[in-house]
Amino acid sequence: MSDPIAEAIARLRARQGPQGGDGQAGPHTRAEPSQQALRMAEALLFAAAEPLDAETLAARLPAGTDIPATIARLQEKYADAGVRVTEVGGRWRFETAPDLAHLLAEIREEPKKLSQAALETLSIIAYHQPVTRAEIEEIRGVAVSKGTIDLLFELKWIRLRGRRRSPGRPVTFGTTDTFLEYFGLAAITDLPGLGDLKAAGLLSSRLPANFDIPDPARLADNEDPLDDEDAAHFHLDFLEGAEDEREE
């Protein structure tokens, strides 16, 4: 006959997890995500119009779901599939496998082709952020047209960051998460090397010896955040004294 006391003790031990040889609980092991959690995360990423961050996923998955482990399992599942789970700007999304991109070439929406001036301006903002209009012009050696800045704003690749603590309090520019998503970058530090861009003529050859890529999410020591009124009227700063300037 079965011993109900022994069975109850066995069930309690099973709930407590593995134990060491001295009867003490062994080291905690990370629980594998449930099949239901994997299916839910898969559905969320598939249906989302934009990449999802860990907080958004955690709010919609069962309580206690290990988000990194869930993402890792999905990445393993789709490693050799026609789509894959990738990280962009600290968030995740489904995207087409690189070797199949040609299948979408005829139907993929392409943005406006960037002019050389816009490409140079975008590169300077990406590597020098936070950067002011005057600093962009100093590096390029020519005036920055309002049309160039407007195009980069229209593409949602740049944003207003703050105000420089200097005479005139000029606004500063930086890149956005949309910029990272479009170019498939997990973080701004994944940009191409400085040497490559300098060789292509996209960066100033007079960079400081210890120049590195700044953190676009953090205000610089000489920068203050913009308030709503500043953001609504920044064009006054941009246009001031620039009516007769033209892009070369």
mmCIF file of C-alpha atoms in Angstrom:
data_model
loop_
_atom_site.group_PDB
_atom_site.id
_atom_site.type_symbol
_atom_site.label_atom_id
_atom_site.label_comp_id
_atom_site.label_asym_id
_atom_site.label_seq_id
_atom_site.Cartn_x
_atom_site.Cartn_y
_atom_site.Cartn_z
ATOM 1 C CA MET A 1 0.000 0.000 0.000
ATOM 2 C CA SER A 2 1.166 3.548 -0.685
ATOM 3 C CA ASP A 3 2.275 5.714 2.224
ATOM 4 C CA PRO A 4 0.333 9.049 2.057
ATOM 5 C CA ILE A 5 2.819 10.784 4.383
ATOM 6 C CA ALA A 6 5.797 9.790 2.214
ATOM 7 C CA GLU A 7 3.940 10.938 -0.888
ATOM 8 C CA ALA A 8 3.159 14.320 0.686
ATOM 9 C CA ILE A 9 6.827 14.812 1.654
ATOM 10 C CA ALA A 10 7.911 13.917 -1.903
ATOM 11 C CA ARG A 11 5.507 16.481 -3.351
ATOM 12 C CA LEU A 12 6.833 19.189 -1.030
ATOM 13 C CA ARG A 13 10.427 18.419 -2.018
ATOM 14 C CA ALA A 14 9.499 18.553 -5.686
ATOM 15 C CA ARG A 15 7.990 22.012 -5.232
ATOM 16 C CA GLN A 16 11.102 23.274 -3.396
ATOM 17 C CA GLY A 17 13.392 22.314 -6.271
ATOM 18 C CA PRO A 18 16.733 20.430 -6.269
ATOM 19 C CA GLN A 19 18.688 20.089 -3.025
ATOM 20 C CA GLY A 20 22.349 19.733 -2.232
ATOM 21 C CA GLY A 21 23.890 16.748 -0.508
ATOM 22 C CA ASP A 22 23.508 18.379 2.925
ATOM 23 C CA GLY A 23 19.749 18.758 2.562
ATOM 24 C CA GLN A 24 19.976 22.474 1.739
ATOM 25 C CA ALA A 25 18.290 23.874 -1.349
ATOM 26 C CA GLY A 26 20.583 23.864 -4.339
ATOM 27 C CA PRO A 27 21.366 26.919 -6.511
ATOM 28 C CA HIS A 28 18.399 28.599 -8.155
ATOM 29 C CA THR A 29 17.987 27.760 -11.830
ATOM 30 C CA ARG A 30 16.187 30.020 -14.279
ATOM 31 C CA ALA A 31 12.868 28.531 -15.288
ATOM 32 C CA GLU A 32 12.329 27.910 -18.974
ATOM 33 C CA PRO A 33 9.498 30.005 -20.459
ATOM 34 C CA SER A 34 6.285 28.076 -20.894
ATOM 35 C CA GLN A 35 5.022 27.115 -24.316
ATOM 36 C CA GLN A 36 2.078 29.470 -23.827
ATOM 37 C CA ALA A 37 4.415 32.388 -23.010
ATOM 38 C CA LEU A 38 6.433 31.651 -26.157
ATOM 39 C CA ARG A 39 3.281 31.588 -28.286
ATOM 40 C CA MET A 40 2.034 34.847 -26.774
ATOM 41 C CA ALA A 41 5.377 36.623 -27.297
ATOM 42 C CA GLU A 42 5.487 35.301 -30.848
ATOM 43 C CA ALA A 43 2.005 36.697 -31.548
ATOM 44 C CA LEU A 44 2.819 40.084 -30.006
ATOM 45 C CA LEU A 45 6.013 40.523 -32.033
ATOM 46 C CA PHE A 46 4.297 39.362 -35.221
ATOM 47 C CA ALA A 47 1.360 41.763 -34.899
ATOM 48 C CA ALA A 48 3.230 44.811 -33.541
ATOM 49 C CA ALA A 49 3.604 47.792 -35.850
ATOM 50 C CA GLU A 50 6.928 48.666 -34.225
ATOM 51 C CA PRO A 51 9.598 46.887 -32.171
ATOM 52 C CA LEU A 52 8.583 45.982 -28.604
ATOM 53 C CA ASP A 53 10.682 46.514 -25.486
ATOM 54 C CA ALA A 54 10.987 44.214 -22.466
ATOM 55 C CA GLU A 55 8.531 46.255 -20.382
ATOM 56 C CA THR A 56 5.809 46.047 -23.047
ATOM 57 C CA LEU A 57 6.251 42.291 -23.409
ATOM 58 C CA ALA A 58 6.326 41.717 -19.642
ATOM 59 C CA ALA A 59 3.048 43.629 -19.226
ATOM 60 C CA ARG A 60 1.280 41.281 -21.648
ATOM 61 C CA LEU A 61 2.895 37.924 -20.840
ATOM 62 C CA PRO A 62 2.158 35.746 -17.776
ATOM 63 C CA ALA A 63 3.556 37.149 -14.517
ATOM 64 C CA GLY A 64 7.129 36.085 -13.855
ATOM 65 C CA THR A 65 7.955 35.297 -17.491
ATOM 66 C CA ASP A 66 11.683 35.563 -18.139
ATOM 67 C CA ILE A 67 11.739 38.003 -21.082
ATOM 68 C CA PRO A 68 15.427 37.509 -22.127
ATOM 69 C CA ALA A 69 14.977 33.730 -22.032
ATOM 70 C CA THR A 70 11.748 33.986 -24.046
ATOM 71 C CA ILE A 71 13.413 36.144 -26.697
ATOM 72 C CA ALA A 72 16.407 33.783 -26.819
ATOM 73 C CA ARG A 73 14.121 30.796 -27.388
ATOM 74 C CA LEU A 74 12.297 32.586 -30.201
ATOM 75 C CA GLN A 75 15.605 33.573 -31.793
ATOM 76 C CA GLU A 76 16.672 29.919 -31.714
ATOM 77 C CA LYS A 77 13.342 28.822 -33.174
ATOM 78 C CA TYR A 78 13.581 31.235 -36.108
ATOM 79 C CA ALA A 79 17.361 31.115 -36.626
ATOM 80 C CA ASP A 80 17.006 29.245 -39.948
ATOM 81 C CA ALA A 81 13.506 30.400 -40.901
ATOM 82 C CA GLY A 82 12.386 32.947 -43.471
ATOM 83 C CA VAL A 83 11.985 35.531 -40.718
ATOM 84 C CA ARG A 84 14.018 36.095 -37.573
ATOM 85 C CA VAL A 85 13.772 37.950 -34.261
ATOM 86 C CA THR A 86 16.260 40.822 -34.086
ATOM 87 C CA GLU A 87 17.085 43.573 -31.600
ATOM 88 C CA VAL A 88 16.999 47.224 -32.649
ATOM 89 C CA GLY A 89 17.531 50.015 -30.164
ATOM 90 C CA GLY A 90 16.960 47.727 -27.162
ATOM 91 C CA ARG A 91 13.654 46.424 -28.586
ATOM 92 C CA TRP A 92 12.734 43.358 -30.651
ATOM 93 C CA ARG A 93 10.875 42.690 -33.883
ATOM 94 C CA PHE A 94 10.423 40.139 -36.665
ATOM 95 C CA GLU A 95 12.264 40.913 -39.876
ATOM 96 C CA THR A 96 12.928 39.073 -43.128
ATOM 97 C CA ALA A 97 16.024 36.896 -43.260
ATOM 98 C CA PRO A 98 18.799 38.836 -45.053
ATOM 99 C CA ASP A 99 19.206 36.248 -47.825
ATOM 100 C CA LEU A 100 15.514 36.608 -48.738
ATOM 101 C CA ALA A 101 15.408 40.413 -48.876
ATOM 102 C CA HIS A 102 15.429 40.325 -52.689
ATOM 103 C CA LEU A 103 11.947 38.782 -52.629
ATOM 104 C CA LEU A 104 10.547 42.049 -51.269
ATOM 105 C CA ALA A 105 12.546 44.383 -53.491
ATOM 106 C CA GLU A 106 9.589 45.228 -55.732
ATOM 107 C CA ILE A 107 7.099 45.956 -52.958
ATOM 108 C CA ARG A 108 9.255 47.436 -50.198
ATOM 109 C CA GLU A 109 8.611 51.110 -49.599
ATOM 110 C CA GLU A 110 11.756 53.190 -49.983
ATOM 111 C CA PRO A 111 12.277 56.658 -48.476
ATOM 112 C CA LYS A 112 13.382 59.625 -50.508
ATOM 113 C CA LYS A 113 16.916 59.322 -51.736
ATOM 114 C CA LEU A 114 19.187 61.418 -49.557
ATOM 115 C CA SER A 115 21.221 64.145 -51.148
ATOM 116 C CA GLN A 116 24.927 64.362 -50.383
ATOM 117 C CA ALA A 117 24.186 67.319 -48.107
ATOM 118 C CA ALA A 118 21.551 65.360 -46.160
ATOM 119 C CA LEU A 119 23.819 62.317 -45.871
ATOM 120 C CA GLU A 120 26.682 64.426 -44.567
ATOM 121 C CA THR A 121 24.398 66.225 -42.106
ATOM 122 C CA LEU A 122 22.925 62.945 -40.836
ATOM 123 C CA SER A 123 26.393 61.437 -40.367
ATOM 124 C CA ILE A 124 27.605 64.466 -38.438
ATOM 125 C CA ILE A 125 24.553 64.379 -36.162
ATOM 126 C CA ALA A 126 24.942 60.629 -35.556
ATOM 127 C CA TYR A 127 28.607 60.835 -34.585
ATOM 128 C CA HIS A 128 28.779 64.266 -32.953
ATOM 129 C CA GLN A 129 25.446 64.378 -31.071
ATOM 130 C CA PRO A 130 24.463 66.514 -29.313
ATOM 131 C CA VAL A 131 25.351 68.966 -32.065
ATOM 132 C CA THR A 132 24.061 72.431 -32.980
ATOM 133 C CA ARG A 133 23.393 73.834 -36.437
ATOM 134 C CA ALA A 134 26.469 76.065 -36.157
ATOM 135 C CA GLU A 135 28.642 73.056 -35.295
ATOM 136 C CA ILE A 136 27.284 71.107 -38.291
ATOM 137 C CA GLU A 137 28.116 74.043 -40.557
ATOM 138 C CA GLU A 138 31.605 74.361 -39.074
ATOM 139 C CA ILE A 139 32.353 70.709 -39.820
ATOM 140 C CA ARG A 140 30.848 70.746 -43.332
ATOM 141 C CA GLY A 141 32.202 74.187 -44.211
ATOM 142 C CA VAL A 142 28.886 75.294 -45.762
ATOM 143 C CA ALA A 143 25.512 76.486 -44.496
ATOM 144 C CA VAL A 144 22.849 73.901 -43.638
ATOM 145 C CA SER A 145 19.608 74.508 -45.502
ATOM 146 C CA LYS A 146 16.271 74.248 -43.738
ATOM 147 C CA GLY A 147 15.164 71.740 -46.394
ATOM 148 C CA THR A 148 17.899 69.304 -45.366
ATOM 149 C CA ILE A 149 16.908 69.425 -41.705
ATOM 150 C CA ASP A 150 13.201 69.207 -42.626
ATOM 151 C CA LEU A 151 13.825 66.030 -44.654
ATOM 152 C CA LEU A 152 15.648 64.329 -41.785
ATOM 153 C CA PHE A 153 12.820 65.292 -39.438
ATOM 154 C CA GLU A 154 10.254 64.003 -41.956
ATOM 155 C CA LEU A 155 12.045 60.634 -42.033
ATOM 156 C CA LYS A 156 12.054 60.710 -38.209
ATOM 157 C CA TRP A 157 15.795 60.032 -38.156
ATOM 158 C CA ILE A 158 16.710 63.051 -36.038
ATOM 159 C CA ARG A 159 15.150 64.823 -33.068
ATOM 160 C CA LEU A 160 15.647 67.869 -30.882
ATOM 161 C CA ARG A 161 17.713 66.936 -27.831
ATOM 162 C CA GLY A 162 18.083 70.068 -25.728
ATOM 163 C CA ARG A 163 19.596 73.538 -25.516
ATOM 164 C CA ARG A 164 23.313 74.222 -25.335
ATOM 165 C CA ARG A 165 24.454 76.280 -22.357
ATOM 166 C CA SER A 166 26.102 78.909 -24.508
ATOM 167 C CA PRO A 167 25.219 82.399 -25.799
ATOM 168 C CA GLY A 168 21.938 82.262 -27.712
ATOM 169 C CA ARG A 169 20.990 78.914 -26.146
ATOM 170 C CA PRO A 170 20.990 77.064 -29.529
ATOM 171 C CA VAL A 171 19.043 73.820 -29.844
ATOM 172 C CA THR A 172 20.945 70.558 -30.269
ATOM 173 C CA PHE A 173 20.151 67.620 -32.553
ATOM 174 C CA GLY A 174 20.472 63.855 -32.090
ATOM 175 C CA THR A 175 19.323 60.604 -33.716
ATOM 176 C CA THR A 176 16.124 58.658 -32.951
ATOM 177 C CA ASP A 177 15.069 55.033 -32.419
ATOM 178 C CA THR A 178 13.613 55.139 -35.950
ATOM 179 C CA PHE A 179 17.122 55.842 -37.242
ATOM 180 C CA LEU A 180 18.375 52.717 -35.437
ATOM 181 C CA GLU A 181 15.448 50.631 -36.707
ATOM 182 C CA TYR A 182 15.873 51.638 -40.345
ATOM 183 C CA PHE A 183 19.599 50.904 -40.402
ATOM 184 C CA GLY A 184 19.224 47.722 -38.315
ATOM 185 C CA LEU A 185 21.334 48.923 -35.384
ATOM 186 C CA ALA A 186 20.876 47.533 -31.881
ATOM 187 C CA ALA A 187 22.571 50.636 -30.468
ATOM 188 C CA ILE A 188 24.249 53.812 -31.729
ATOM 189 C CA THR A 189 27.629 52.237 -30.911
ATOM 190 C CA ASP A 190 27.022 49.740 -33.760
ATOM 191 C CA LEU A 191 27.526 52.459 -36.373
ATOM 192 C CA PRO A 192 30.277 51.875 -38.969
ATOM 193 C CA GLY A 193 33.810 52.663 -37.851
ATOM 194 C CA LEU A 194 35.047 56.227 -37.802
ATOM 195 C CA GLY A 195 37.873 55.384 -40.173
ATOM 196 C CA ASP A 196 35.457 54.167 -42.852
ATOM 197 C CA LEU A 197 33.277 57.274 -42.652
ATOM 198 C CA LYS A 198 36.243 59.651 -42.621
ATOM 199 C CA ALA A 199 37.624 57.900 -45.709
ATOM 200 C CA ALA A 200 34.252 58.405 -47.400
ATOM 201 C CA GLY A 201 34.396 62.114 -46.586
ATOM 202 C CA LEU A 202 31.401 61.988 -44.224
ATOM 203 C CA LEU A 203 33.248 63.135 -41.104
ATOM 204 C CA SER A 204 35.644 65.930 -40.348
ATOM 205 C CA SER A 205 39.323 64.981 -40.573
ATOM 206 C CA ARG A 206 39.958 67.307 -37.624
ATOM 207 C CA LEU A 207 38.353 65.071 -34.979
ATOM 208 C CA PRO A 208 39.807 65.133 -31.419
ATOM 209 C CA ALA A 209 42.261 62.348 -30.676
ATOM 210 C CA ASN A 210 40.011 60.831 -27.986
ATOM 211 C CA PHE A 211 36.736 61.224 -29.926
ATOM 212 C CA ASP A 212 34.121 58.530 -29.298
ATOM 213 C CA ILE A 213 30.426 58.010 -30.012
ATOM 214 C CA PRO A 214 28.299 59.664 -27.288
ATOM 215 C CA ASP A 215 25.218 58.231 -25.615
ATOM 216 C CA PRO A 216 22.217 59.847 -27.387
ATOM 217 C CA ALA A 217 19.888 59.021 -24.488
ATOM 218 C CA ARG A 218 21.826 61.161 -22.026
ATOM 219 C CA LEU A 219 22.051 64.939 -21.979
ATOM 220 C CA ALA A 220 25.542 66.354 -22.236
ATOM 221 C CA ASP A 221 27.058 68.300 -19.346
ATOM 222 C CA ASN A 222 26.598 71.558 -21.275
ATOM 223 C CA GLU A 223 23.032 70.818 -22.397
ATOM 224 C CA ASP A 224 19.589 71.456 -20.890
ATOM 225 C CA PRO A 225 16.372 69.591 -21.820
ATOM 226 C CA LEU A 226 13.817 71.257 -24.078
ATOM 227 C CA ASP A 227 10.369 72.075 -22.780
ATOM 228 C CA ASP A 228 7.243 71.972 -24.954
ATOM 229 C CA GLU A 229 7.408 75.684 -25.781
ATOM 230 C CA ASP A 230 11.038 75.392 -26.853
ATOM 231 C CA ALA A 231 10.256 72.457 -29.120
ATOM 232 C CA ALA A 232 7.351 74.306 -30.745
ATOM 233 C CA HIS A 233 9.451 77.366 -31.591
ATOM 234 C CA PHE A 234 12.882 75.898 -32.329
ATOM 235 C CA HIS A 235 12.613 76.973 -35.999
ATOM 236 C CA LEU A 236 13.048 80.569 -34.864
ATOM 237 C CA ASP A 237 16.540 79.650 -33.686
ATOM 238 C CA PHE A 238 17.231 77.773 -36.900
ATOM 239 C CA LEU A 239 16.056 80.510 -39.236
ATOM 240 C CA GLU A 240 17.568 83.426 -37.362
ATOM 241 C CA GLY A 241 20.122 85.102 -39.566
ATOM 242 C CA ALA A 242 19.851 82.363 -42.188
ATOM 243 C CA GLU A 243 17.414 83.826 -44.700
ATOM 244 C CA ASP A 244 20.096 84.406 -47.319
ATOM 245 C CA GLU A 245 22.137 81.262 -46.706
ATOM 246 C CA ARG A 246 22.032 78.564 -49.360
ATOM 247 C CA GLU A 247 23.255 74.991 -49.502
ATOM 248 C CA GLU A 248 26.248 74.528 -51.794
#
